[in-house]
């Protein structure tokens, strides 16, 4: 049987700090003195933000390029 109720499906991520299920949404990430809206998993309770390694290494480089273009 595979009809598991959605409410019982575990969230893909939980907060490493307080254990709260993380929420996917746009948050503002401060970088080099500017804030950018980025869709990330974050904790509503303690505001911990999950930044995947690929994002930290890739997206931030893109942001850096955006800044240099201006
Ligand atoms: Zn938390």
Coordinates of C-alpha atoms and ligand atoms in Angstrom, one line a residue:
X1 CA 0.0 0.0 0.0
X2 CA 1.3 3.4 -1.0
X3 CA -1.5 5.8 -0.1
X4 CA 0.4 7.6 2.6
X5 CA -1.5 10.7 3.7
X6 CA 0.3 13.9 2.7
X7 CA 0.1 15.2 6.3
X8 CA 2.3 12.3 7.3
X9 CA 4.9 12.7 4.6
X10 CA 8.1 13.9 6.2
X11 CA 9.3 17.3 5.1
X12 CA 12.4 17.1 2.9
X13 CA 14.4 19.2 5.4
X14 CA 14.2 19.9 9.1
X15 CA 16.0 22.7 10.9
X16 CA 19.3 21.6 12.2
X17 CA 19.0 24.0 15.1
X18 CA 15.5 23.5 16.5
X19 CA 14.1 20.6 14.5
X20 CA 11.2 22.6 12.9
X21 CA 10.2 21.5 9.4
X22 CA 11.7 23.9 6.9
X23 CA 9.5 26.1 4.6
X24 CA 10.3 26.8 1.0
X25 CA 9.9 30.4 0.1
X26 CA 11.6 33.6 -1.0
X27 CA 13.8 35.2 1.5
X28 CA 16.2 38.0 1.3
X29 CA 19.8 37.0 1.2
X30 CA 22.3 39.7 2.1
X31 CA 25.4 39.6 0.0
X32 CA 28.1 42.2 -0.5
X33 CA 25.9 44.8 1.1
X34 CA 22.9 44.2 -1.0
X35 CA 19.8 42.0 -0.4
X36 CA 18.5 39.6 -3.0
X37 CA 15.3 37.6 -2.9
X38 CA 16.2 33.9 -3.3
X39 CA 13.9 30.9 -3.0
X40 CA 15.4 28.8 -0.2
X41 CA 14.4 26.4 2.5
X42 CA 14.3 28.2 5.8
X43 CA 13.1 27.8 9.4
X44 CA 10.2 30.0 10.4
X45 CA 11.0 29.5 14.1
X46 CA 14.6 30.5 14.4
X47 CA 15.2 31.9 10.8
X48 CA 17.9 29.5 10.1
X49 CA 18.4 29.3 6.3
X50 CA 19.5 26.2 4.5
X51 CA 22.0 27.1 1.8
X52 CA 22.8 24.1 -0.4
X53 CA 26.5 23.8 -1.2
X54 CA 25.8 24.1 -4.9
X55 CA 24.0 27.4 -4.2
X56 CA 26.8 28.7 -2.0
X57 CA 29.3 27.9 -4.7
X58 CA 27.3 28.6 -7.8
X59 CA 24.5 31.1 -7.3
X60 CA 26.6 33.4 -5.3
X61 CA 29.0 33.6 -8.1
X62 CA 26.2 34.6 -10.4
X63 CA 25.1 37.3 -7.9
X64 CA 28.6 38.5 -7.9
X65 CA 28.6 38.8 -11.7
X66 CA 25.3 40.6 -11.6
X67 CA 26.8 43.2 -9.3
X68 CA 29.9 43.6 -11.4
X69 CA 27.7 44.3 -14.5
X70 CA 26.0 47.2 -12.8
Ligands
LIG1 ZN1 14.9 26.4 13.4

